[in-house]
Coordinates of C-alpha atoms and ligand atoms in Angstrom, one line a residue:
X1 CA -16.4 -13.9 5.1
X2 CA -15.3 -16.8 7.5
X3 CA -16.2 -16.0 10.9
X4 CA -13.2 -17.6 12.3
X5 CA -10.6 -16.7 9.1
X6 CA -10.4 -14.8 6.3
X7 CA -12.1 -14.3 3.4
X8 CA -14.3 -17.3 1.3
X9 CA -13.8 -20.7 2.8
X10 CA -13.9 -22.0 -0.8
X11 CA -10.4 -20.3 -1.5
X12 CA -8.8 -22.1 2.0
X13 CA -5.4 -23.1 0.5
X14 CA -3.5 -26.1 2.4
X15 CA 0.2 -25.8 3.3
X16 CA 2.6 -27.8 0.9
X17 CA 4.5 -30.5 2.9
X18 CA 7.8 -29.1 2.0
X19 CA 6.8 -25.4 3.8
X20 CA 5.2 -27.4 6.8
X21 CA 8.7 -29.0 7.2
X22 CA 10.1 -25.8 6.5
X23 CA 7.9 -24.2 9.7
X24 CA 8.9 -27.4 11.8
X25 CA 12.8 -27.0 10.9
X26 CA 13.4 -23.6 10.8
X27 CA 10.9 -21.9 13.2
X28 CA 9.9 -25.0 15.5
X29 CA 6.5 -24.9 14.8
X30 CA 4.6 -27.7 16.3
X31 CA 1.0 -28.3 15.6
X32 CA -1.4 -26.7 18.2
X33 CA -2.7 -29.4 21.2
X34 CA -6.3 -28.1 20.7
X35 CA -8.0 -27.7 17.4
X36 CA -10.4 -24.4 16.5
X37 CA -13.5 -23.9 17.8
X38 CA -16.4 -25.2 16.1
X39 CA -19.0 -22.5 15.0
X40 CA -21.5 -24.2 17.7
X41 CA -18.8 -24.2 20.5
X42 CA -18.0 -20.2 20.4
X43 CA -19.2 -18.9 23.8
X44 CA -21.3 -16.0 23.3
X45 CA -22.9 -13.6 26.5
X46 CA -26.8 -13.6 26.4
X47 CA -28.3 -10.6 24.8
X48 CA -28.1 -7.7 27.0
X49 CA -30.2 -5.6 25.6
X50 CA -33.9 -5.5 27.0
X51 CA -36.8 -6.8 24.4
X52 CA -38.1 -3.1 25.0
X53 CA -34.8 -1.6 23.5
X54 CA -34.9 -4.2 20.6
X55 CA -37.9 -3.4 20.1
X56 CA -37.1 0.7 19.9
X57 CA -34.3 0.0 17.4
X58 CA -36.9 -2.1 15.4
X59 CA -38.4 0.9 15.3
X60 CA -35.9 2.9 13.4
X61 CA -35.0 0.4 10.6
X62 CA -37.8 -2.3 10.7
X63 CA -37.9 -5.7 12.3
X64 CA -36.0 -7.6 9.4
X65 CA -33.0 -5.1 10.2
X66 CA -32.3 -6.0 14.1
X67 CA -30.5 -9.1 13.9
X68 CA -29.6 -11.2 17.0
X69 CA -29.0 -14.3 15.8
X70 CA -25.5 -16.2 16.9
X71 CA -24.4 -16.0 13.1
X72 CA -25.0 -12.2 13.1
X73 CA -23.4 -11.8 16.6
X74 CA -20.4 -14.0 15.7
X75 CA -20.1 -12.1 12.3
X76 CA -19.3 -9.0 13.7
X77 CA -17.2 -9.9 16.4
X78 CA -14.0 -7.7 16.4
X79 CA -12.2 -7.6 12.8
X80 CA -9.8 -9.4 11.1
X81 CA -6.0 -9.3 13.0
X82 CA -4.2 -12.4 13.9
X83 CA -5.2 -12.1 17.8
X84 CA -8.6 -11.6 16.4
X85 CA -8.7 -14.7 14.5
X86 CA -6.8 -16.5 17.5
X87 CA -9.5 -15.4 19.6
X88 CA -12.0 -17.0 17.7
X89 CA -10.6 -20.0 16.9
X90 CA -10.1 -20.5 20.9
X91 CA -14.2 -20.0 20.8
X92 CA -13.9 -16.7 22.7
X93 CA -16.8 -14.3 21.1
X94 CA -16.6 -12.3 24.4
X95 CA -16.8 -8.9 22.5
X96 CA -19.5 -9.8 20.2
X97 CA -22.5 -7.1 19.8
X98 CA -25.6 -7.7 21.4
X99 CA -27.6 -6.9 18.0
X100 CA -27.2 -6.0 14.9
X101 CA -28.7 -3.0 13.2
X102 CA -28.6 -2.5 9.7
X103 CA -30.1 1.1 9.0
X104 CA -31.3 1.9 5.1
X105 CA -30.7 5.9 5.1
X106 CA -28.7 9.1 6.9
X107 CA -32.0 9.9 8.4
X108 CA -32.3 6.0 9.9
X109 CA -28.5 6.4 11.2
X110 CA -29.3 9.7 12.6
X111 CA -32.3 8.5 14.6
X112 CA -30.5 5.2 15.9
X113 CA -27.8 7.7 17.1
X114 CA -30.1 9.6 19.2
X115 CA -32.2 6.6 20.1
X116 CA -28.8 5.0 21.6
X117 CA -27.6 8.3 23.6
X118 CA -31.2 8.2 25.1
X119 CA -30.5 4.2 25.6
X120 CA -26.9 4.6 26.7
X121 CA -26.4 1.6 24.1
X122 CA -22.3 1.7 22.5
X123 CA -22.3 1.7 18.5
X124 CA -19.7 0.1 16.9
X125 CA -19.9 1.2 12.9
X126 CA -19.6 -2.0 11.2
X127 CA -18.1 -1.7 7.3
X128 CA -16.4 -4.5 6.3
X129 CA -15.1 -5.7 9.4
X130 CA -11.8 -5.9 8.1
X131 CA -10.1 -3.6 10.5
X132 CA -6.8 -5.3 12.0
X133 CA -6.1 -2.7 15.1
X134 CA -9.1 -3.9 17.4
X135 CA -11.2 -0.7 16.4
X136 CA -14.4 -2.8 16.0
X137 CA -13.9 -4.5 19.8
X138 CA -15.6 -1.6 21.8
X139 CA -16.3 -1.6 25.5
X140 CA -19.1 -1.9 27.0
X141 CA -18.5 -0.6 30.4
X142 CA -21.0 1.5 31.5
X143 CA -23.3 0.8 28.8
X144 CA -27.1 -1.3 28.7
X145 CA -25.6 -3.0 25.6
X146 CA -23.4 -2.7 22.4
X147 CA -25.0 -3.0 18.7
X148 CA -22.9 -3.1 15.6
X149 CA -24.2 -0.7 13.1
X150 CA -23.6 -2.5 9.9
X151 CA -23.5 0.0 7.0
X152 CA -24.5 -2.7 4.1
X153 CA -27.2 -1.7 3.2
X154 CA -26.0 1.7 2.5
X155 CA -24.1 0.6 -0.8
X156 CA -25.8 2.8 -3.7
X157 CA -23.7 4.9 -6.0
X158 CA -25.6 8.1 -5.8
X159 CA -24.5 10.4 -8.6
X160 CA -20.9 10.8 -11.1
X161 CA -20.5 14.3 -11.6
X162 CA -17.9 13.0 -14.9
X163 CA -16.8 16.7 -15.8
X164 CA -15.6 17.2 -12.0
X165 CA -14.3 13.2 -12.0
X166 CA -16.2 13.3 -8.8
X167 CA -18.9 10.8 -7.6
X168 CA -20.7 10.3 -4.4
X169 CA -21.1 6.5 -3.0
X170 CA -22.9 5.4 0.1
X171 CA -20.0 4.0 3.1
X172 CA -21.0 0.8 2.5
X173 CA -20.1 0.1 -0.6
X174 CA -17.6 -2.8 -1.0
X175 CA -14.6 -2.3 -3.0
X176 CA -15.4 -5.0 -5.5
X177 CA -18.6 -3.5 -6.1
X178 CA -17.6 -0.1 -6.2
X179 CA -15.2 -1.0 -9.1
X180 CA -18.2 -2.9 -10.9
X181 CA -20.4 0.1 -10.6
X182 CA -17.6 2.7 -11.5
X183 CA -16.4 0.4 -14.2
X184 CA -19.8 1.0 -16.6
X185 CA -19.0 4.6 -16.5
X186 CA -15.6 4.1 -17.5
X187 CA -13.9 5.2 -14.0
X188 CA -12.1 3.3 -11.4
X189 CA -11.0 4.6 -7.8
X190 CA -7.6 2.6 -8.7
X191 CA -7.8 1.4 -4.6
X192 CA -6.9 -1.9 -4.2
X193 CA -5.9 -2.9 -0.9
X194 CA -4.9 -6.2 0.4
X195 CA -8.5 -6.3 2.2
X196 CA -10.0 -5.3 -1.4
X197 CA -12.6 -8.4 -1.8
X198 CA -14.8 -7.4 1.5
X199 CA -13.3 -3.9 3.1
X200 CA -15.9 -1.2 2.2
X201 CA -15.8 2.7 1.2
X202 CA -16.6 3.9 4.5
X203 CA -14.1 1.8 6.1
X204 CA -11.3 3.1 4.1
X205 CA -12.2 6.6 4.6
X206 CA -12.5 6.1 8.6
X207 CA -9.2 4.1 8.8
X208 CA -7.5 6.6 6.3
X209 CA -6.9 2.9 4.2
X210 CA -3.6 3.1 1.4
X211 CA -3.8 0.6 -1.5
X212 CA -1.1 -1.2 -3.4
X213 CA -1.3 1.2 -6.1
X214 CA -0.8 4.3 -4.1
X215 CA 1.9 5.3 -5.6
X216 CA -0.4 5.8 -8.8
X217 CA -3.9 7.0 -7.3
X218 CA -2.7 8.1 -3.9
X219 CA -4.3 7.0 -0.4
X220 CA -7.5 6.8 0.3
X221 CA -7.7 10.2 2.3
X222 CA -6.2 11.4 -1.2
X223 CA -9.5 10.6 -2.8
X224 CA -12.3 11.9 -0.3
X225 CA -13.2 15.8 -1.8
X226 CA -16.5 15.7 0.7
X227 CA -18.1 13.7 2.9
X228 CA -21.5 13.2 5.1
X229 CA -21.5 12.3 8.7
X230 CA -24.2 11.3 11.0
X231 CA -23.0 12.2 14.7
X232 CA -24.8 12.6 18.1
X233 CA -24.5 16.5 18.2
X234 CA -26.2 16.8 14.1
X235 CA -25.3 16.3 11.2
X236 CA -21.8 17.4 9.4
X237 CA -21.3 18.1 5.3
X238 CA -17.8 18.9 4.5
X239 CA -16.1 20.0 1.6
X240 CA -17.7 22.1 -1.2
X241 CA -14.4 22.7 -3.7
X242 CA -11.3 20.7 -3.9
X243 CA -9.0 22.8 -1.9
X244 CA -9.7 25.7 0.6
X245 CA -8.1 28.4 2.4
X246 CA -11.1 28.8 4.5
X247 CA -9.6 27.9 8.2
X248 CA -8.8 24.1 9.0
X249 CA -9.7 21.7 6.6
X250 CA -12.2 19.7 9.2
X251 CA -12.5 16.6 6.8
X252 CA -9.1 15.9 7.8
X253 CA -10.9 15.7 11.0
X254 CA -12.9 13.1 10.3
X255 CA -10.7 10.8 7.9
X256 CA -9.5 8.4 10.5
X257 CA -12.2 8.8 12.9
X258 CA -12.6 5.3 13.6
X259 CA -16.2 5.7 14.1
X260 CA -15.6 7.6 17.5
X261 CA -16.8 10.9 16.2
X262 CA -19.5 9.8 14.2
X263 CA -21.1 7.3 11.1
X264 CA -19.7 8.6 7.6
X265 CA -23.1 7.9 5.5
X266 CA -21.9 9.6 2.4
X267 CA -18.7 10.5 0.7
X268 CA -17.4 12.3 -2.6
X269 CA -14.4 10.8 -4.1
X270 CA -12.3 11.8 -6.6
X271 CA -12.0 9.5 -9.8
X272 CA -9.8 8.1 -12.3
X273 CA -10.4 6.8 -15.9
X274 CA -10.1 3.2 -16.0
X275 CA -6.4 2.7 -17.4
X276 CA -6.1 1.5 -21.3
X277 CA -3.3 -0.8 -20.3
X278 CA -1.5 -2.5 -17.3
X279 CA 1.9 -3.5 -16.7
X280 CA 4.0 -5.2 -13.8
X281 CA 7.2 -6.4 -14.0
X282 CA 10.2 -7.5 -11.9
X283 CA 13.8 -5.9 -11.1
X284 CA 15.9 -6.9 -8.7
X285 CA 18.5 -5.6 -6.8
X286 CA 21.5 -6.7 -4.5
X287 CA 20.3 -5.5 -1.4
X288 CA 17.5 -3.3 0.5
X289 CA 19.6 -0.3 0.9
X290 CA 20.5 0.0 -2.8
X291 CA 16.3 -0.8 -3.6
X292 CA 15.7 1.7 -1.2
X293 CA 17.7 4.5 -2.8
X294 CA 16.4 3.5 -6.4
X295 CA 12.3 4.0 -4.7
X296 CA 13.7 7.5 -3.3
X297 CA 14.8 8.6 -6.8
X298 CA 11.7 7.4 -8.6
X299 CA 9.8 9.2 -5.8
X300 CA 11.4 12.4 -5.8
X301 CA 12.4 12.7 -9.2
X302 CA 9.9 10.4 -11.3
X303 CA 8.6 9.0 -13.1
X304 CA 6.3 7.6 -10.8
X305 CA 5.2 3.5 -11.4
X306 CA 1.4 3.3 -10.5
X307 CA 2.4 0.0 -8.3
X308 CA 6.5 0.1 -6.6
X309 CA 7.0 -2.1 -4.2
X310 CA 10.2 -3.6 -2.8
X311 CA 10.7 -6.8 -0.6
X312 CA 14.1 -6.7 1.5
X313 CA 16.2 -10.1 1.4
X314 CA 14.3 -12.3 3.7
X315 CA 10.6 -11.5 1.8
X316 CA 12.0 -11.9 -1.5
X317 CA 14.3 -15.3 -0.4
X318 CA 10.9 -16.3 1.0
X319 CA 8.9 -15.2 -2.1
X320 CA 6.0 -13.2 -0.2
X321 CA 5.6 -11.6 -3.5
X322 CA 4.2 -14.6 -5.2
X323 CA 1.9 -16.2 -2.9
X324 CA 1.0 -18.5 -5.1
X325 CA 4.8 -20.0 -5.5
X326 CA 6.0 -19.4 -1.8
X327 CA 9.1 -21.1 -0.8
X328 CA 10.2 -20.4 -4.4
X329 CA 12.1 -17.1 -4.1
X330 CA 15.5 -15.8 -5.5
X331 CA 18.0 -13.8 -3.9
X332 CA 18.2 -10.3 -3.5
X333 CA 15.8 -7.9 -3.4
X334 CA 12.4 -8.0 -5.7
X335 CA 10.9 -4.7 -7.0
X336 CA 7.6 -4.8 -8.5
X337 CA 7.2 -2.2 -10.7
X338 CA 3.5 -2.0 -12.2
X339 CA 2.6 1.1 -15.0
X340 CA -1.8 1.7 -15.3
X341 CA -2.9 4.2 -18.3
X342 CA -3.0 5.1 -21.5
X343 CA -0.9 3.3 -24.4
X344 CA 1.8 5.0 -26.4
X345 CA 0.6 5.7 -29.8
X346 CA 3.6 5.7 -32.4
X347 CA 6.6 4.5 -30.6
X348 CA 7.0 3.5 -26.8
X349 CA 8.4 6.5 -26.1
X350 CA 5.7 9.0 -28.0
X351 CA 4.3 10.4 -25.0
X352 CA 6.2 10.5 -21.7
X353 CA 2.7 9.8 -19.8
X354 CA 1.9 6.7 -21.3
X355 CA 2.3 3.2 -19.7
X356 CA 5.4 2.6 -22.2
X357 CA 6.8 6.2 -21.8
X358 CA 6.7 5.8 -18.0
X359 CA 8.1 2.5 -18.3
X360 CA 11.0 3.4 -20.1
X361 CA 11.2 5.7 -18.2
X362 CA 11.3 4.6 -14.6
X363 CA 13.6 1.7 -16.3
X364 CA 16.1 3.6 -16.9
X365 CA 16.2 5.1 -13.0
X366 CA 16.0 1.7 -11.9
X367 CA 18.9 0.6 -13.8
X368 CA 21.2 3.7 -13.1
X369 CA 20.6 3.0 -9.3
X370 CA 22.0 -0.8 -9.9
X371 CA 18.6 -2.8 -10.7
X372 CA 18.6 -5.8 -13.1
X373 CA 15.3 -6.1 -15.2
X374 CA 13.7 -9.5 -14.6
X375 CA 10.9 -9.0 -17.2
X376 CA 7.0 -9.3 -16.4
X377 CA 7.3 -13.4 -15.2
X378 CA 7.5 -11.6 -11.4
X379 CA 5.0 -9.1 -11.9
X380 CA 2.5 -11.4 -13.2
X381 CA 3.0 -13.6 -10.2
X382 CA 2.6 -10.9 -7.9
X383 CA -0.4 -9.5 -9.6
X384 CA -2.1 -13.0 -9.7
X385 CA -1.3 -13.5 -6.0
X386 CA -2.1 -9.8 -5.1
X387 CA -4.7 -10.9 -2.6
X388 CA -3.7 -14.4 -1.6
X389 CA -1.6 -13.8 1.1
X390 CA -4.4 -13.3 3.8
X391 CA -6.1 -16.9 3.0
X392 CA -2.2 -18.4 4.0
X393 CA -2.3 -17.0 7.3
X394 CA -5.1 -19.1 7.7
X395 CA -3.4 -22.2 6.7
X396 CA -0.2 -21.2 8.8
X397 CA -2.8 -20.5 12.1
X398 CA -3.9 -24.2 12.0
X399 CA -0.8 -25.5 12.1
X400 CA 0.4 -24.1 14.9
X401 CA 2.6 -20.7 13.6
X402 CA 1.3 -17.4 14.1
X403 CA 1.9 -14.6 11.6
X404 CA 1.1 -11.0 11.9
X405 CA 2.3 -7.9 10.4
X406 CA 3.5 -4.3 11.7
X407 CA 3.0 -1.6 9.6
X408 CA 4.8 2.2 10.1
X409 CA 6.2 5.3 7.9
X410 CA 8.8 7.7 7.9
X411 CA 11.0 10.4 6.3
X412 CA 13.4 8.5 4.3
X413 CA 16.6 9.7 6.1
X414 CA 15.1 7.8 9.1
X415 CA 14.0 4.6 7.4
X416 CA 16.9 2.4 7.7
X417 CA 16.8 3.4 11.7
X418 CA 13.1 2.6 11.8
X419 CA 13.9 -0.6 9.6
X420 CA 16.8 -1.7 12.5
X421 CA 14.7 -0.6 15.1
X422 CA 11.2 -2.7 13.9
X423 CA 13.5 -5.8 13.3
X424 CA 15.5 -6.1 16.4
X425 CA 12.2 -5.6 18.6
X426 CA 10.5 -8.3 16.9
X427 CA 14.1 -10.2 17.2
X428 CA 14.5 -9.7 20.7
X429 CA 10.7 -10.2 21.7
X430 CA 9.9 -13.9 20.2
X431 CA 11.9 -16.5 19.8
X432 CA 13.5 -17.2 16.5
X433 CA 10.7 -15.5 14.2
X434 CA 10.7 -14.9 10.7
X435 CA 10.7 -11.0 9.9
X436 CA 10.1 -10.3 6.5
X437 CA 9.7 -6.4 5.0
X438 CA 8.6 -4.6 2.5
X439 CA 7.9 -0.9 1.0
X440 CA 4.8 -0.6 -0.5
X441 CA 3.9 3.3 -0.3
X442 CA 6.3 5.7 -1.3
X443 CA 6.3 9.6 -1.2
X444 CA 8.9 12.5 -1.9
X445 CA 9.3 12.5 1.7
X446 CA 9.1 9.0 3.0
X447 CA 8.0 5.7 2.7
X448 CA 6.1 3.2 4.5
X449 CA 7.9 -0.3 6.3
X450 CA 5.6 -3.1 5.8
X451 CA 6.9 -6.5 8.6
X452 CA 5.5 -9.8 7.9
X453 CA 6.7 -12.0 11.5
X454 CA 6.0 -16.0 11.3
X455 CA 6.8 -17.4 14.8
X456 CA 6.2 -20.6 16.3
X457 CA 2.9 -20.7 18.7
X458 CA 4.4 -20.5 22.4
X459 CA 1.8 -20.7 25.5
X460 CA -1.0 -18.5 24.8
X461 CA -0.5 -17.2 21.2
X462 CA -2.6 -14.4 21.4
X463 CA -0.7 -12.9 25.2
X464 CA 2.9 -14.1 23.0
X465 CA 1.6 -11.8 20.3
X466 CA 0.6 -9.1 22.7
X467 CA 3.8 -9.4 24.3
X468 CA 6.1 -8.5 21.1
X469 CA 3.4 -5.7 20.1
X470 CA 4.0 -3.7 23.0
X471 CA 7.8 -3.9 22.4
X472 CA 7.4 -3.1 18.2
X473 CA 5.2 -0.2 19.2
X474 CA 7.8 1.1 21.7
X475 CA 10.7 0.6 19.1
X476 CA 8.7 2.4 16.4
X477 CA 8.1 5.7 18.7
X478 CA 11.1 5.5 19.9
X479 CA 12.7 5.3 16.3
X480 CA 10.5 8.3 15.2
X481 CA 8.2 5.8 12.7
X482 CA 4.4 7.0 13.1
X483 CA 2.4 4.1 14.8
X484 CA 0.5 3.4 11.7
X485 CA 1.1 4.2 7.9
X486 CA -2.5 2.7 7.0
X487 CA -4.2 0.1 9.6
X488 CA -5.0 3.1 11.8
X489 CA -5.4 3.4 15.7
X490 CA -8.2 1.7 16.9
X491 CA -7.9 -0.1 20.2
X492 CA -4.2 -1.3 19.9
X493 CA -2.1 1.2 18.9
X494 CA -3.8 4.3 21.4
X495 CA -1.1 4.0 23.5
X496 CA 1.3 4.7 21.1
X497 CA -0.7 7.1 19.2
X498 CA -1.1 9.4 22.7
X499 CA 2.8 9.2 22.5
X500 CA 2.8 10.5 18.9
X501 CA 0.2 13.4 19.7
X502 CA 1.4 14.4 22.9
X503 CA -1.0 16.1 25.8
X504 CA -2.4 19.2 23.8
X505 CA -2.9 16.8 21.0
X506 CA -4.7 14.2 23.1
X507 CA -6.6 16.8 24.9
X508 CA -7.7 18.7 21.2
X509 CA -9.2 15.0 20.2
X510 CA -10.8 14.4 23.5
X511 CA -12.6 17.8 23.0
X512 CA -13.5 17.2 19.8
X513 CA -15.2 13.7 21.0
X514 CA -17.1 15.4 23.9
X515 CA -18.5 17.8 21.5
X516 CA -19.6 15.9 18.6
X517 CA -20.5 12.5 20.8
X518 CA -21.0 13.7 24.8
X519 CA -22.2 10.4 26.3
X520 CA -19.3 8.8 24.6
X521 CA -21.7 6.1 22.8
X522 CA -19.4 6.0 19.4
X523 CA -17.0 3.3 19.3
X524 CA -15.9 3.6 22.9
X525 CA -12.5 2.6 23.7
X526 CA -11.4 3.1 20.1
X527 CA -8.8 5.9 19.1
X528 CA -9.2 8.3 22.1
X529 CA -6.4 8.0 24.3
Ligands
FAD1 C1 -6.1 -9.6 5.4 C2 -5.9 -7.7 5.5 C3 -5.4 -7.3 4.3 C4 -5.4 -5.9 4.8 N1 -4.4 -4.9 3.7 C5 -4.9 -3.3 3.9 C6 -4.5 -3.3 2.8 O1 -3.3 -3.0 1.8 N2 -4.1 -1.6 3.3 C7 -5.2 -0.9 4.2 O2 -5.0 0.2 4.2 N3 -5.4 -1.5 5.2 C8 -5.5 -2.7 4.7 N4 -6.7 -3.8 5.7 C9 -7.2 -3.3 6.9 C10 -8.5 -2.5 6.7 O3 -9.2 -3.8 5.6 C11 -8.6 -1.3 6.4 O4 -8.0 -0.7 8.0 C12 -9.8 -0.9 5.9 O5 -10.3 0.5 5.5 C13 -11.5 -1.3 7.1 O6 -12.2 -1.3 6.1 P1 -13.9 -1.8 6.3 O7 -14.7 -1.4 5.4 O8 -13.1 -3.2 6.8 O9 -13.8 -1.4 8.2 P2 -14.3 -2.0 9.3 O10 -13.2 -3.1 9.6 O11 -15.6 -2.4 9.5 O12 -14.3 -0.9 10.4 C14 -12.8 0.3 10.2 C15 -12.9 1.2 11.3 O13 -13.6 2.1 11.0 C16 -15.2 2.1 11.3 N5 -15.9 2.6 10.5 C17 -16.1 2.0 9.2 N6 -17.2 2.5 8.8 C18 -17.1 3.5 9.3 C19 -18.2 4.4 8.7 N7 -19.1 4.4 7.8 N8 -18.3 5.5 9.6 C20 -17.6 5.7 10.4 N9 -17.0 4.9 11.0 C21 -17.2 4.1 10.2 C22 -14.7 1.4 12.1 O14 -15.9 1.1 13.6 C23 -13.8 1.0 12.7 O15 -13.5 1.6 13.8 C24 -6.1 -5.1 5.7 C25 -6.8 -5.9 6.6 C26 -7.4 -7.3 6.6 C27 -7.6 -8.4 7.2

């Protein structure tokens, strides 16, 4: 992973000259005054942990698994939001941990937590490091030091229960490797967020992630049937049946807990069979309003595609659903509808659950609601570029444009107001930004809205974005949206999360935190308002 950007540096992309011209003429983007900092010039504080404390950590996990090199510390600094990248590009390594510790088992995690309580060391559980909400930038105030507890060595597929369609995995397993291991058994999670290449299964659970195929496979928290968690107060093992009426479901308390309550050391996950067939196709609607109505009918009446995504007019025009052909967009609003599952035997409509049968059924609904079929070409283009957009962000930052995303969700009846509120807040807080939006996660009762904003960098780009973020967060709360549909809370959304929960809700969270982590060593400053 590139320390100051996204992903594999070999996949970095130059912006085509016509896009640079567009940014210059339309948004007033100008080259940044200073080039990005080199790796050697990143400013790091000296390691705050004493040799005795480092030796004590090494006693638990072995010397080779306690890293204090520049590369290790910089590579575990913050996450991958745009402000995170801007800070790294400015050479600011001030949130770097003092050491990176790599436990090899649940017992080592538990022992590390005991040691860190005794030595007042803050612990940041670290999966793939792709948080976009400041979930890895813990506060060091009052602590002897900070360690990143990297779960990379806990990366096994532990067991497969093919009868129940449940697997047990370790949290540090990255998504592509998980799919590879499950694929050997003919199984898949079907969880493909845009951060798929780097994020881990533990991170998905800890941040309640949602993937591009959520309509078909569900959110990640829907997939979790059990988890094992090491906390400073002891272990928790949750989930002995798919559903239970034995009181409140504590699994839900740990999902989304972002490392503030404990470290997830194992997950039991529902899996599906690898689909025989995948077909993605495009549809055009005249407006975002019409397209939204069609998605609602599909979500409420079915048949629901596996992937269902609607871009608004601006996103369609820019062509963001096809990052490989950016700038070559179309008019109206593009829908991508994808179907994964068994192939039909005999005639296309022979099985209602087959890819062909569901495609025909959903196609009839989309056509009835005013959609025009565009065939499989837009679907194939989307599939081809589905993990490419984050690479584009690095190229935009390099030429002086800030690009960042904002996501929320609401009930269908509240969605138009929420859409307007977020757009207006962004347009008001930034100078002539480009604001694009899509819906990519639908439910019977509502949907998510995912905005992408591009603006010319002015002054300090981090402060510029933070002002906009404050305005947009307030607008989301006021318009009855949730502060996050799938990115989580981290440090950035704590205040808005508190507004959503209300004072009693906040007290409950604090009570749980003080019971499980009385010394407050776990991810201080994250999640808990
Ligand atoms: C370019 C890009 C695209 C993205 N696209 C999506 C998307 O489509 N859908 C989506 O849902 N999210 C997306 N994200 C956000 C991010 O990938 C998710 O939040 C993901 O779940 C984080 O996983 P991770 O392994 O990287 O976790 P990290 O970033 O390492 O950690 C996330 C949080 O969970 C905690 N944590 C991690 N592992 C554990 C553990 N084992 N036990 C306890 N706490 C733990 C961390 O302390 C942190 O607070 C995107 C991010 C980027 C940068």
